[in-house]
XYZ file of C-alpha atoms in Angstrom:
708
model
C 0.000 0.000 0.000
C 1.411 3.346 -1.085
C 0.122 6.910 -1.107
C 1.418 8.650 -4.239
C 1.794 12.210 -2.931
C 2.777 13.842 -6.224
C -0.052 12.116 -8.074
C -2.549 13.037 -5.369
C -1.483 16.699 -5.511
C -2.085 16.707 -9.258
C -5.505 15.103 -8.999
C -6.845 16.940 -5.939
C -6.744 20.718 -6.077
C -5.966 22.886 -3.085
C -9.033 23.913 -1.111
C -10.214 27.518 -1.322
C -10.565 27.497 2.466
C -7.448 29.164 3.900
C -7.660 27.160 7.153
C -8.531 23.835 5.574
C -5.713 22.069 7.445
C -7.280 23.103 10.773
C -10.650 21.768 9.626
C -9.166 18.481 8.428
C -7.094 17.893 11.561
C -10.090 18.409 13.837
C -12.501 16.479 11.592
C -10.154 13.464 11.584
C -9.748 13.713 15.368
C -13.530 13.690 15.853
C -13.894 10.719 13.470
C -11.143 8.831 15.317
C -12.872 9.506 18.634
C -16.233 8.271 17.284
C -14.552 5.053 16.141
C -13.010 4.543 19.583
C -16.290 5.420 21.285
C -18.081 2.717 19.264
C -15.519 0.123 20.377
C -15.208 0.890 24.082
C -17.671 0.904 26.945
C -17.717 3.406 29.788
C -17.489 7.158 30.036
C -15.274 8.812 27.471
C -15.074 12.437 26.345
C -13.340 13.889 23.302
C -10.101 15.711 24.010
C -8.137 17.539 21.321
C -5.159 19.849 21.750
C -4.241 22.025 18.781
C -0.862 23.739 19.113
C 0.468 26.506 16.871
C 4.093 27.597 16.955
C 5.322 30.389 14.701
C 8.899 31.659 14.761
C 10.698 34.243 12.668
C 12.614 32.724 9.781
C 14.446 35.868 8.645
C 16.196 38.806 10.315
C 13.510 41.301 9.314
C 10.699 39.195 10.713
C 8.837 39.269 7.389
C 8.441 35.468 7.273
C 7.488 32.860 9.860
C 8.240 29.185 10.131
C 5.035 27.497 11.189
C 4.303 24.217 12.944
C 0.790 22.936 13.622
C 0.375 19.971 15.959
C -2.927 18.228 16.668
C -3.200 15.670 19.494
C -6.377 13.679 20.140
C -7.645 10.763 22.189
C -9.171 8.920 19.252
C -8.735 5.304 18.248
C -5.172 5.744 17.015
C -3.641 4.683 13.708
C -4.154 0.925 13.763
C -3.836 -1.415 10.770
C -7.265 -0.540 9.357
C -6.697 3.177 9.803
C -3.207 2.946 8.314
C -4.590 1.174 5.272
C -7.127 3.987 4.838
C -4.392 6.605 5.322
C -2.387 5.101 2.479
C -5.345 4.650 0.116
C -6.534 7.550 -2.029
C -10.318 7.531 -2.647
C -10.809 5.206 0.321
C -14.255 4.045 1.422
C -13.053 2.937 4.869
C -15.186 5.345 6.919
C -18.211 4.818 4.691
C -18.378 1.165 5.712
C -18.106 1.732 9.470
C -21.782 2.615 9.833
C -21.023 4.852 12.811
C -23.408 7.816 13.246
C -21.686 11.185 12.836
C -18.782 10.036 10.664
C -18.692 11.779 7.323
C -18.093 10.167 3.979
C -14.391 10.116 3.186
C -12.322 9.989 0.022
C -8.976 10.540 1.707
C -8.486 14.047 0.292
C -7.879 15.624 3.716
C -4.317 14.431 4.035
C -3.634 15.685 0.486
C -4.438 19.191 1.774
C -1.666 18.763 4.344
C 0.813 18.252 1.514
C -0.634 21.184 -0.444
C 0.398 23.454 2.433
C 3.371 21.835 4.190
C 6.503 20.017 3.101
C 6.660 17.766 6.194
C 3.915 15.640 7.720
C 4.678 13.576 10.819
C 2.400 11.107 12.632
C 2.802 9.593 16.081
C 0.004 7.311 17.257
C -0.792 4.796 19.983
C -3.496 2.221 19.283
C -4.830 -0.875 21.028
C -5.090 -4.305 19.394
C -5.955 -7.616 21.059
C -5.310 -6.162 24.512
C -1.908 -4.780 23.615
C -0.688 -1.226 22.901
C 1.304 -0.330 19.817
C 3.047 2.863 18.764
C 3.053 3.792 15.074
C 5.359 6.605 13.944
C 5.862 8.391 10.628
C 8.965 10.617 10.945
C 8.943 14.149 9.412
C 10.839 13.836 6.138
C 11.037 16.839 3.804
C 9.206 16.703 0.470
C 8.173 13.059 0.440
C 7.148 11.782 -2.985
C 5.163 8.910 -1.572
C 4.285 7.213 1.695
C 4.040 3.431 2.038
C 3.411 1.053 4.909
C 7.133 0.514 5.494
C 7.658 4.197 6.284
C 5.706 3.740 9.530
C 7.777 2.505 12.473
C 5.543 0.239 14.605
C 6.534 -1.100 18.027
C 4.738 -2.547 21.018
C 4.379 -0.355 24.093
C 3.922 -1.395 27.690
C 1.921 1.741 28.513
C 0.606 4.894 26.957
C -2.535 6.809 26.078
C -4.438 5.833 22.974
C -4.602 8.627 20.469
C -2.837 10.313 17.573
C -0.582 13.293 17.076
C -0.219 14.839 13.588
C 2.470 17.492 13.093
C 2.622 19.746 10.021
C 5.722 21.863 9.384
C 7.713 23.459 6.606
C 5.237 25.888 5.050
C 5.532 25.809 1.263
C 6.771 29.113 -0.256
C 3.557 29.844 -2.206
C 1.477 29.215 0.907
C 3.715 31.458 3.011
C 3.303 34.252 0.476
C -0.451 33.947 -0.021
C -2.005 32.393 3.105
C 0.275 32.042 6.107
C 1.727 35.536 5.938
C 2.932 37.205 9.128
C -0.200 39.376 9.415
C -2.542 36.427 8.772
C -0.803 34.286 11.355
C -1.278 37.043 13.944
C -4.939 37.473 12.919
C -5.979 33.840 12.410
C -3.789 31.620 14.567
C -3.965 33.251 17.975
C -5.600 30.829 20.428
C -8.830 32.810 20.880
C -9.163 33.470 17.123
C -8.825 29.727 16.461
C -11.452 28.939 19.072
C -13.946 31.350 17.489
C -13.203 30.062 13.990
C -13.725 26.433 15.030
C -16.890 27.379 16.912
C -18.671 28.385 13.726
C -16.893 26.066 11.270
C -17.704 22.905 13.283
C -20.652 24.207 15.296
C -23.364 22.064 13.778
C -21.292 18.891 13.981
C -20.359 19.528 17.605
C -23.989 20.263 18.495
C -25.328 17.189 16.702
C -22.727 14.977 18.425
C -22.933 16.651 21.843
C -24.193 13.509 23.623
C -21.646 11.206 21.970
C -18.641 13.506 22.430
C -19.346 13.831 26.153
C -17.928 16.709 28.172
C -15.433 17.431 25.421
C -12.620 19.950 25.363
C -10.864 21.435 22.348
C -7.777 23.226 23.621
C -5.992 25.789 21.465
C -2.439 26.787 22.279
C -0.607 29.432 20.323
C 2.990 30.623 20.529
C 3.675 33.317 17.946
C 7.190 34.690 18.125
C 7.362 34.022 21.870
C 3.895 35.386 22.669
C 1.870 32.503 24.095
C -1.896 32.234 24.551
C -4.395 29.478 25.307
C -8.150 29.098 24.904
C -10.573 26.227 25.397
C -13.772 25.375 23.562
C -15.785 23.107 25.850
C -19.154 21.403 25.639
C -20.748 24.073 27.828
C -19.658 26.767 25.326
C -21.956 25.439 22.632
C -24.962 27.726 22.160
C -28.549 26.652 21.755
C -30.085 27.303 18.382
C -32.855 29.872 18.092
C -34.829 28.111 15.387
C -34.860 25.154 13.031
C -36.836 25.384 9.785
C -37.579 22.825 7.105
C -37.660 24.005 3.486
C -38.721 22.181 0.346
C -36.721 22.826 -2.819
C -38.672 22.236 -6.020
C -37.413 21.852 -9.569
C -39.821 21.682 -12.503
C -38.568 20.775 -15.953
C -40.945 19.992 -18.795
C -43.513 17.666 -17.211
C -41.166 16.469 -14.446
C -41.252 17.750 -10.878
C -38.554 16.805 -8.383
C -37.942 18.069 -4.860
C -35.393 18.034 -2.055
C -35.524 18.967 1.625
C -33.278 21.426 3.441
C -32.951 22.180 7.138
C -32.046 25.732 8.214
C -30.643 26.097 11.725
C -30.288 29.610 13.111
C -27.998 30.637 15.975
C -28.365 34.196 17.275
C -25.391 34.857 19.537
C -24.881 37.874 21.779
C -21.771 39.764 20.724
C -20.807 40.304 24.370
C -20.526 36.535 24.858
C -19.308 35.421 21.424
C -16.682 37.615 19.799
C -17.009 36.025 16.375
C -15.057 37.306 13.358
C -18.169 37.580 11.188
C -21.748 36.525 10.534
C -22.133 33.225 8.731
C -24.590 31.768 6.260
C -23.091 28.351 5.604
C -23.994 25.631 3.169
C -22.998 22.469 5.023
C -21.912 19.001 4.008
C -22.036 16.379 6.755
C -22.612 19.087 9.395
C -19.508 21.111 8.460
C -19.540 24.379 6.533
C -18.386 23.835 2.961
C -19.259 27.260 1.556
C -20.072 30.567 3.214
C -22.679 32.480 1.178
C -23.178 35.398 3.591
C -22.261 37.915 0.831
C -25.503 37.029 -0.889
C -27.450 38.435 2.044
C -25.181 41.040 3.664
C -23.795 43.276 0.944
C -21.003 45.123 2.797
C -17.977 44.127 4.870
C -19.328 46.277 7.701
C -22.511 44.226 7.910
C -20.745 40.898 7.456
C -17.965 41.464 9.987
C -19.900 43.115 12.814
C -22.725 42.224 15.130
C -26.207 43.108 13.881
C -28.228 44.854 16.543
C -25.953 43.345 19.208
C -25.987 39.788 17.830
C -23.884 37.612 15.556
C -25.837 35.250 13.331
C -24.879 31.765 12.228
C -27.295 30.276 9.708
C -26.482 26.697 8.715
C -28.158 25.019 5.760
C -28.107 21.216 5.508
C -29.672 18.511 3.417
C -28.933 15.294 1.534
C -28.612 17.208 -1.737
C -25.730 19.227 -0.251
C -24.074 16.152 1.254
C -24.157 14.471 -2.142
C -23.272 17.572 -4.154
C -20.177 18.727 -2.250
C -16.886 18.505 -4.107
C -13.869 16.471 -3.063
C -12.216 19.419 -1.297
C -15.451 20.238 0.556
C -15.112 23.915 -0.419
C -18.022 24.078 -2.848
C -20.783 22.133 -4.557
C -19.536 21.515 -8.071
C -21.988 18.652 -8.586
C -25.008 20.961 -8.265
C -25.621 23.102 -11.389
C -26.116 26.853 -10.977
C -29.143 27.049 -13.258
C -31.419 24.675 -15.134
C -29.537 21.423 -15.188
C -31.153 20.324 -18.422
C -30.324 16.775 -17.451
C -29.133 14.473 -20.188
C -30.477 10.990 -20.895
C -28.369 9.489 -18.123
C -28.648 12.113 -15.372
C -32.151 13.488 -15.917
C -33.517 16.705 -14.362
C -31.457 18.094 -11.471
C -32.092 20.413 -8.539
C -30.134 23.635 -9.186
C -28.797 26.412 -6.993
C -31.376 28.648 -8.608
C -34.022 26.332 -7.115
C -32.239 26.261 -3.759
C -32.094 30.054 -3.522
C -35.768 30.414 -4.449
C -36.586 28.355 -1.358
C -33.849 29.770 0.857
C -33.509 33.518 0.225
C -36.585 34.910 1.945
C -36.037 32.716 5.002
C -32.407 33.756 5.478
C -33.181 37.450 4.974
C -35.935 37.163 7.563
C -33.513 35.622 10.076
C -30.779 38.223 9.572
C -32.932 41.352 9.655
C -33.137 43.113 13.059
C -36.624 43.672 14.491
C -36.651 47.405 13.742
C -35.646 47.011 10.087
C -38.377 48.114 7.696
C -38.499 47.179 4.045
C -41.294 49.701 3.526
C -39.080 52.507 4.789
C -36.301 51.646 2.325
C -38.811 51.444 -0.539
C -40.391 54.752 0.489
C -37.004 56.515 0.583
C -35.986 54.994 -2.752
C -39.211 56.375 -4.201
C -38.784 59.815 -2.661
C -35.081 60.259 -3.461
C -34.662 58.291 -6.682
C -38.101 57.926 -8.252
C -38.195 54.135 -7.857
C -41.676 52.782 -7.186
C -42.961 49.454 -5.883
C -44.157 48.680 -9.408
C -40.653 49.291 -10.771
C -39.200 46.970 -8.128
C -41.556 44.231 -9.224
C -41.063 44.867 -12.936
C -37.255 44.759 -12.615
C -37.280 41.676 -10.310
C -35.375 43.471 -7.529
C -35.734 42.245 -3.955
C -35.221 44.610 -1.029
C -33.580 43.033 1.999
C -31.692 43.986 5.138
C -28.437 45.695 4.252
C -29.888 47.474 1.250
C -29.870 51.265 1.116
C -32.218 53.413 -0.985
C -29.347 54.146 -3.369
C -28.338 50.490 -3.796
C -31.955 49.548 -4.493
C -32.288 52.363 -7.049
C -29.052 51.336 -8.786
C -30.209 47.731 -9.151
C -33.653 48.744 -10.372
C -32.374 51.220 -12.945
C -29.621 48.853 -14.116
C -32.146 46.071 -14.628
C -34.570 48.408 -16.358
C -31.815 49.678 -18.653
C -30.984 46.105 -19.621
C -34.666 45.474 -20.273
C -34.884 48.658 -22.332
C -31.982 47.520 -24.518
C -33.512 44.073 -24.973
C -36.978 45.420 -25.629
C -35.755 48.139 -27.999
C -34.209 45.341 -30.026
C -37.544 43.553 -29.798
C -39.377 46.662 -31.007
C -37.122 46.885 -34.038
C -37.813 43.242 -34.760
C -41.557 43.799 -34.341
C -41.487 46.712 -36.784
C -39.932 44.366 -39.312
C -42.724 41.888 -38.637
C -45.325 44.607 -39.203
C -43.740 45.354 -42.541
C -44.256 41.700 -43.489
C -47.948 41.564 -42.550
C -50.400 40.655 -45.312
C -53.768 42.413 -44.846
C -55.571 39.911 -47.069
C -54.376 36.868 -45.103
C -56.694 34.926 -42.786
C -54.539 35.490 -39.693
C -53.776 39.192 -40.358
C -55.893 40.545 -37.511
C -54.647 37.950 -35.046
C -51.024 38.757 -35.860
C -51.738 42.485 -35.653
C -53.329 42.026 -32.221
C -50.394 39.924 -30.949
C -47.840 42.468 -32.135
C -49.799 45.282 -30.523
C -49.678 43.544 -27.150
C -45.933 42.955 -27.547
C -45.448 46.649 -28.330
C -47.431 47.654 -25.256
C -45.380 45.386 -22.946
C -42.066 46.655 -24.321
C -43.012 50.331 -24.214
C -44.066 49.933 -20.562
C -40.466 49.248 -19.490
C -39.024 52.051 -21.619
C -41.586 54.588 -20.407
C -41.082 53.505 -16.808
C -37.311 54.084 -16.935
C -37.589 57.410 -18.764
C -40.366 58.753 -16.561
C -38.447 57.775 -13.426
C -35.411 59.735 -14.590
C -37.623 62.741 -15.469
C -39.289 62.767 -12.050
C -36.013 62.519 -10.139
C -34.349 65.277 -12.155
C -37.292 67.642 -11.895
C -37.668 67.026 -8.176
C -34.030 68.022 -7.730
C -34.471 71.179 -9.857
C -37.413 72.321 -7.711
C -35.398 71.727 -4.537
C -32.470 73.772 -5.894
C -34.813 76.643 -6.906
C -36.427 76.591 -3.456
C -33.016 76.854 -1.811
C -31.842 79.600 -4.181
C -34.828 81.924 -3.686
C -34.481 81.498 0.076
C -30.723 82.196 -0.112
C -29.854 78.779 1.314
C -27.487 77.451 -1.332
C -23.934 76.964 -0.096
C -22.613 79.301 -2.796
C -24.909 82.048 -1.482
C -23.521 81.760 2.021
C -19.812 81.443 1.371
C -19.125 84.918 -0.027
C -15.754 86.532 0.521
C -15.646 89.989 2.084
C -16.737 92.574 -0.473
C -17.917 89.955 -2.982
C -21.128 90.877 -4.840
C -24.187 88.708 -4.295
C -25.401 86.851 -7.394
C -28.840 85.693 -6.243
C -30.661 86.804 -9.411
C -28.034 85.229 -11.680
C -28.210 81.928 -9.824
C -32.002 81.826 -10.112
C -31.769 82.815 -13.782
C -29.406 79.919 -14.514
C -31.780 77.416 -12.950
C -34.435 78.353 -15.521
C -32.027 78.845 -18.434
C -28.285 79.695 -18.683
C -27.607 83.431 -18.968
C -26.534 84.899 -22.311
C -27.187 81.644 -24.164
C -29.823 80.375 -26.583
C -31.386 77.028 -27.447
C -28.913 76.478 -30.282
C -26.125 76.460 -27.703
C -27.983 74.752 -24.830
C -30.476 71.939 -25.387
C -31.303 71.263 -21.752
C -33.328 73.828 -19.786
C -36.037 74.076 -17.151
C -38.605 76.573 -18.417
C -41.169 73.847 -17.681
C -41.114 75.419 -14.197
C -43.463 78.065 -15.628
C -45.566 75.858 -17.891
C -45.140 72.423 -19.446
C -45.915 73.632 -22.977
C -43.058 76.172 -22.896
C -40.633 73.265 -22.841
C -41.408 72.675 -26.517
C -41.087 76.182 -27.965
C -38.940 76.495 -31.114
C -36.371 78.967 -29.829
C -35.247 80.231 -26.425
C -32.992 83.221 -25.869
C -31.453 84.780 -22.781
C -30.182 88.360 -23.224
C -29.018 87.633 -26.804
C -29.317 89.875 -29.904
C -32.814 89.379 -31.298
C -32.013 90.349 -34.877
C -30.271 86.970 -35.418
C -33.354 84.887 -34.596
C -34.720 82.958 -37.588
C -37.549 80.526 -38.176
C -36.943 77.020 -39.499
C -37.279 78.279 -43.110
C -34.394 80.716 -42.456
C -36.592 83.844 -42.491
C -35.888 86.498 -39.855
C -38.338 86.896 -37.001
C -37.616 90.598 -36.518
C -36.536 93.593 -38.547
C -32.807 94.075 -38.571
C -33.029 97.146 -36.321
C -34.874 95.326 -33.503
C -31.943 95.525 -31.088
C -31.385 99.233 -31.723
C -35.084 99.983 -31.305
C -35.243 98.021 -28.078
C -32.197 99.800 -26.684
C -33.534 103.189 -27.688
C -36.893 102.554 -26.039
C -35.330 101.292 -22.848
C -32.940 104.245 -22.746
C -35.907 106.617 -22.953
C -37.301 105.003 -19.831
C -34.022 104.916 -17.930
C -30.350 105.130 -18.827
C -29.815 102.074 -16.602
C -31.919 100.026 -19.008
C -30.006 100.916 -22.170
C -29.022 97.780 -24.062
C -31.278 95.532 -21.989
C -33.098 92.580 -23.494
C -35.566 90.178 -21.860
C -34.010 87.874 -19.255
C -35.566 84.900 -21.056
C -37.609 84.944 -24.272
C -39.249 81.953 -25.954
C -40.578 82.010 -29.516
C -42.999 79.729 -31.340
C -43.653 79.672 -35.085
C -47.373 79.934 -34.430
C -46.708 83.562 -33.491
C -46.517 83.389 -29.697
C -43.794 84.715 -27.408
C -43.018 84.142 -23.721
C -41.121 86.875 -21.872
C -39.671 86.142 -18.433
C -38.203 88.765 -16.130
C -36.532 87.564 -12.926
C -35.896 89.873 -9.995
C -33.423 89.364 -7.210
C -34.808 88.481 -3.769
C -35.733 91.682 -1.937
C -36.484 93.744 -5.089
C -40.108 94.923 -5.191
C -41.749 93.633 -8.379
C -44.397 96.342 -8.615
C -41.690 98.880 -9.499
C -40.911 96.891 -12.672
C -44.270 95.486 -13.738
C -44.489 97.816 -16.793
C -41.308 96.343 -18.320
C -43.217 93.350 -19.692
C -45.580 95.634 -21.614
C -42.735 97.676 -23.084
C -40.722 94.610 -24.157
C -43.785 93.064 -25.781
C -44.647 96.299 -27.620
C -41.207 96.560 -29.239
C -41.112 92.861 -30.172
C -44.579 92.995 -31.751
C -43.918 96.185 -33.716
C -40.641 94.868 -35.145
C -41.965 91.409 -36.141
C -44.041 92.659 -39.089
C -47.162 90.970 -37.740
C -45.523 87.583 -37.194
C -45.824 87.768 -33.398
C -49.160 88.710 -31.843
C -49.632 86.559 -28.725
C -47.433 87.444 -25.750
C -47.213 85.789 -22.336
C -45.238 87.701 -19.764
C -43.961 86.717 -16.319
C -42.209 88.916 -13.830
C -41.088 86.905 -10.805
C -39.628 87.853 -7.425
C -40.274 87.506 -3.714
C -41.610 91.008 -2.873
C -44.819 92.586 -4.209
C -46.605 95.764 -3.082
C -50.143 95.433 -4.525
C -50.632 99.221 -4.351
C -48.151 99.654 -7.200
C -49.884 97.180 -9.504
C -52.256 98.904 -11.961
C -55.065 96.921 -13.608
C -53.894 93.622 -12.064
C -56.255 91.076 -10.504
C -55.372 88.416 -7.888
C -54.659 84.921 -9.219
C -57.080 82.330 -7.833
C -55.399 80.082 -5.276
C -52.031 81.886 -5.424
C -50.348 85.024 -4.104
C -49.688 86.479 -7.573
C -51.615 88.731 -9.925
C -52.578 88.753 -13.606
C -53.804 91.138 -16.307
C -54.377 91.310 -20.063
C -53.446 94.270 -22.263
C -53.678 95.273 -25.908
C -50.342 96.094 -27.509
C -50.404 99.345 -29.536
C -48.073 100.403 -32.344
C -46.158 103.363 -30.805
C -46.955 105.840 -33.626
C -50.298 104.835 -35.158
C -51.712 103.419 -31.908
C -53.272 100.498 -33.761
C -53.585 97.165 -31.967
C -50.688 94.883 -32.985
C -50.999 92.134 -30.370
C -52.129 91.137 -26.932
C -50.204 90.486 -23.717
C -51.230 88.234 -20.865
C -49.066 89.071 -17.820
C -48.522 87.425 -14.442
C -46.719 88.832 -11.434
C -45.584 85.836 -9.350
C -43.831 84.946 -6.151
C -40.999 82.424 -6.472
C -42.790 80.259 -3.931
C -45.761 80.059 -6.324
C -43.443 78.751 -9.050
C -42.075 76.101 -6.678
C -45.561 75.072 -5.585
C -46.862 74.827 -9.166
C -43.896 72.707 -10.223
C -44.295 70.375 -7.275
C -47.933 69.802 -8.128
C -47.041 68.851 -11.708
C -44.318 66.485 -10.474
C -46.884 64.974 -8.135
C -48.904 63.859 -11.147
C -45.910 61.952 -12.523
C -45.104 60.459 -9.127
C -48.691 59.259 -8.799
C -48.436 57.680 -12.250
C -45.293 55.828 -11.156
C -46.853 54.808 -7.841
C -44.307 56.820 -5.824
C -44.965 58.390 -2.422
C -45.980 62.040 -2.384
C -43.119 64.502 -2.612
C -42.544 66.348 0.626
C -41.655 69.990 0.329
C -38.075 70.913 1.088
C -38.119 72.624 4.437
C -35.950 75.731 4.526
C -35.125 77.100 7.928
């Protein structure tokens, strides 16, 4: 009998678990104890001592030599156990029929050789009333181990049990796993105790009666600093709940199922200083894969107590026992998605099926009592325009650990992917429409089917676009509210002697100053009225003589700018060269004039400016422009100074209508509808319009921004 070490290393990959050698040493010790317990009568309790010794191997202390020694009071390495030790893919433990012993393929010892260059064994076992000592000396870089390498001799006395010593860390392992910092973090006695507590918890709990009043002792000596910690039977916690779940897989006309058991431990952080929360998929009561990242999205959540408690959630079931890989660090035999079983395998349970059954239960266990899904959804709707309907349509679940922003990102990402897919589908459907034959028998059926497909696709696209529109507009209204109340940071961080720019800031929210719609496509004149968003041309304090319609004809006479300047200069030298703050033009012959006043400036002193601007524009348009809508907006109005103005219903502003007269002939050349408005009215109007969109999306009502 010979164990081919080099061949085994080629055929069995290194486990992804950094502390796999600790797991294997302890698992083998427990198995050995269970074998001894089945053979002997009387009281017997498991005892394991795990010793770590790390010493500096270079002058700078940047590398450690490491020795790990595990001593147990198991059955020892007798002839049957030695045969199993030397046989790769052994079935020795499978045939023992001892409760609690896991299936074995002999890959554990291969992990020793993946990490260390020397493996030594010293064991005392009993046979036919006699004691024997079996010893495998530590030889560097063995290529194989056979029966003759073990030195066996009879002993007159001694304690039955086995000691395994691992030493000579391989260079790649020293660089990647057993670095100096990791040794300090992972291999201190208390850290080992806490690691073993959660890695072997379920096995220790399930075997509590058989293992007796057991003790696992951890001793650590790292560069002369010694520590010791003990994990005893009384340290094992009681579980908080055990739940049974059914996993269902449906494929074609076949339905198969599997059962899982979910055991939840909720441990007070003050009593159990664990390194992290655990959601473990188990094989034979030992964690083979930790899937906590699926449920706790950040390191902060994973590595700290939740509401004062650490959580260990252990998932077990025959499907996991059978599906675990040889290294017991994953479940390669279980497909991720639809197994699509072949003729020989048939339909298979998948991880997709497992998570459908498992996810809601685990999220329920991890969430603290005061966590509210509804609150996260409400905030995602208020801040990002993401509704409950959008969550459902994009297949996004909200669970503990999610923030409103993370939920919004997932929803919008999923919707964007759907938009791309469904835009492609729309293009394809248009091609199908082009191929329809109106005189065919199935024409109307095909037309109806395509119409429903169009409707479904457009729903996703509209939902994503409308969400973006609502969020952007909500932010614009908030910024305007802050600006008119002088609460923007830029308004309150002025240097000494620096001029205030309140009017300019407000102006730029509506439309950038001294620009036009040929230079800037994006603007927010919808704040005044939705229809203004679609006017042909917008100008802010730009020469009006250059404005042209789509057919390249001029809107105004060439002397429009001179005439406007002359008229304004007649009124006041301060107004010479002025043009409307914002002017919007439509080919149907309508114009919108907007005048914005700085906070604190009384509007009634300027209300006649709208009339004068409109008169000049109408007289110089050669009859092209006849309908004028004027707005003068500020935060201070003295009604006594407003002539011929009437109060606006339901608002604090005023309105009037006036005929526009040609300055010389006094003939009517147009009509002006004017409004004098408070900024707060503009904000309120805009919020009401946004509310309509939010209601359409199923979002919570938008709260007003409170300005103190």
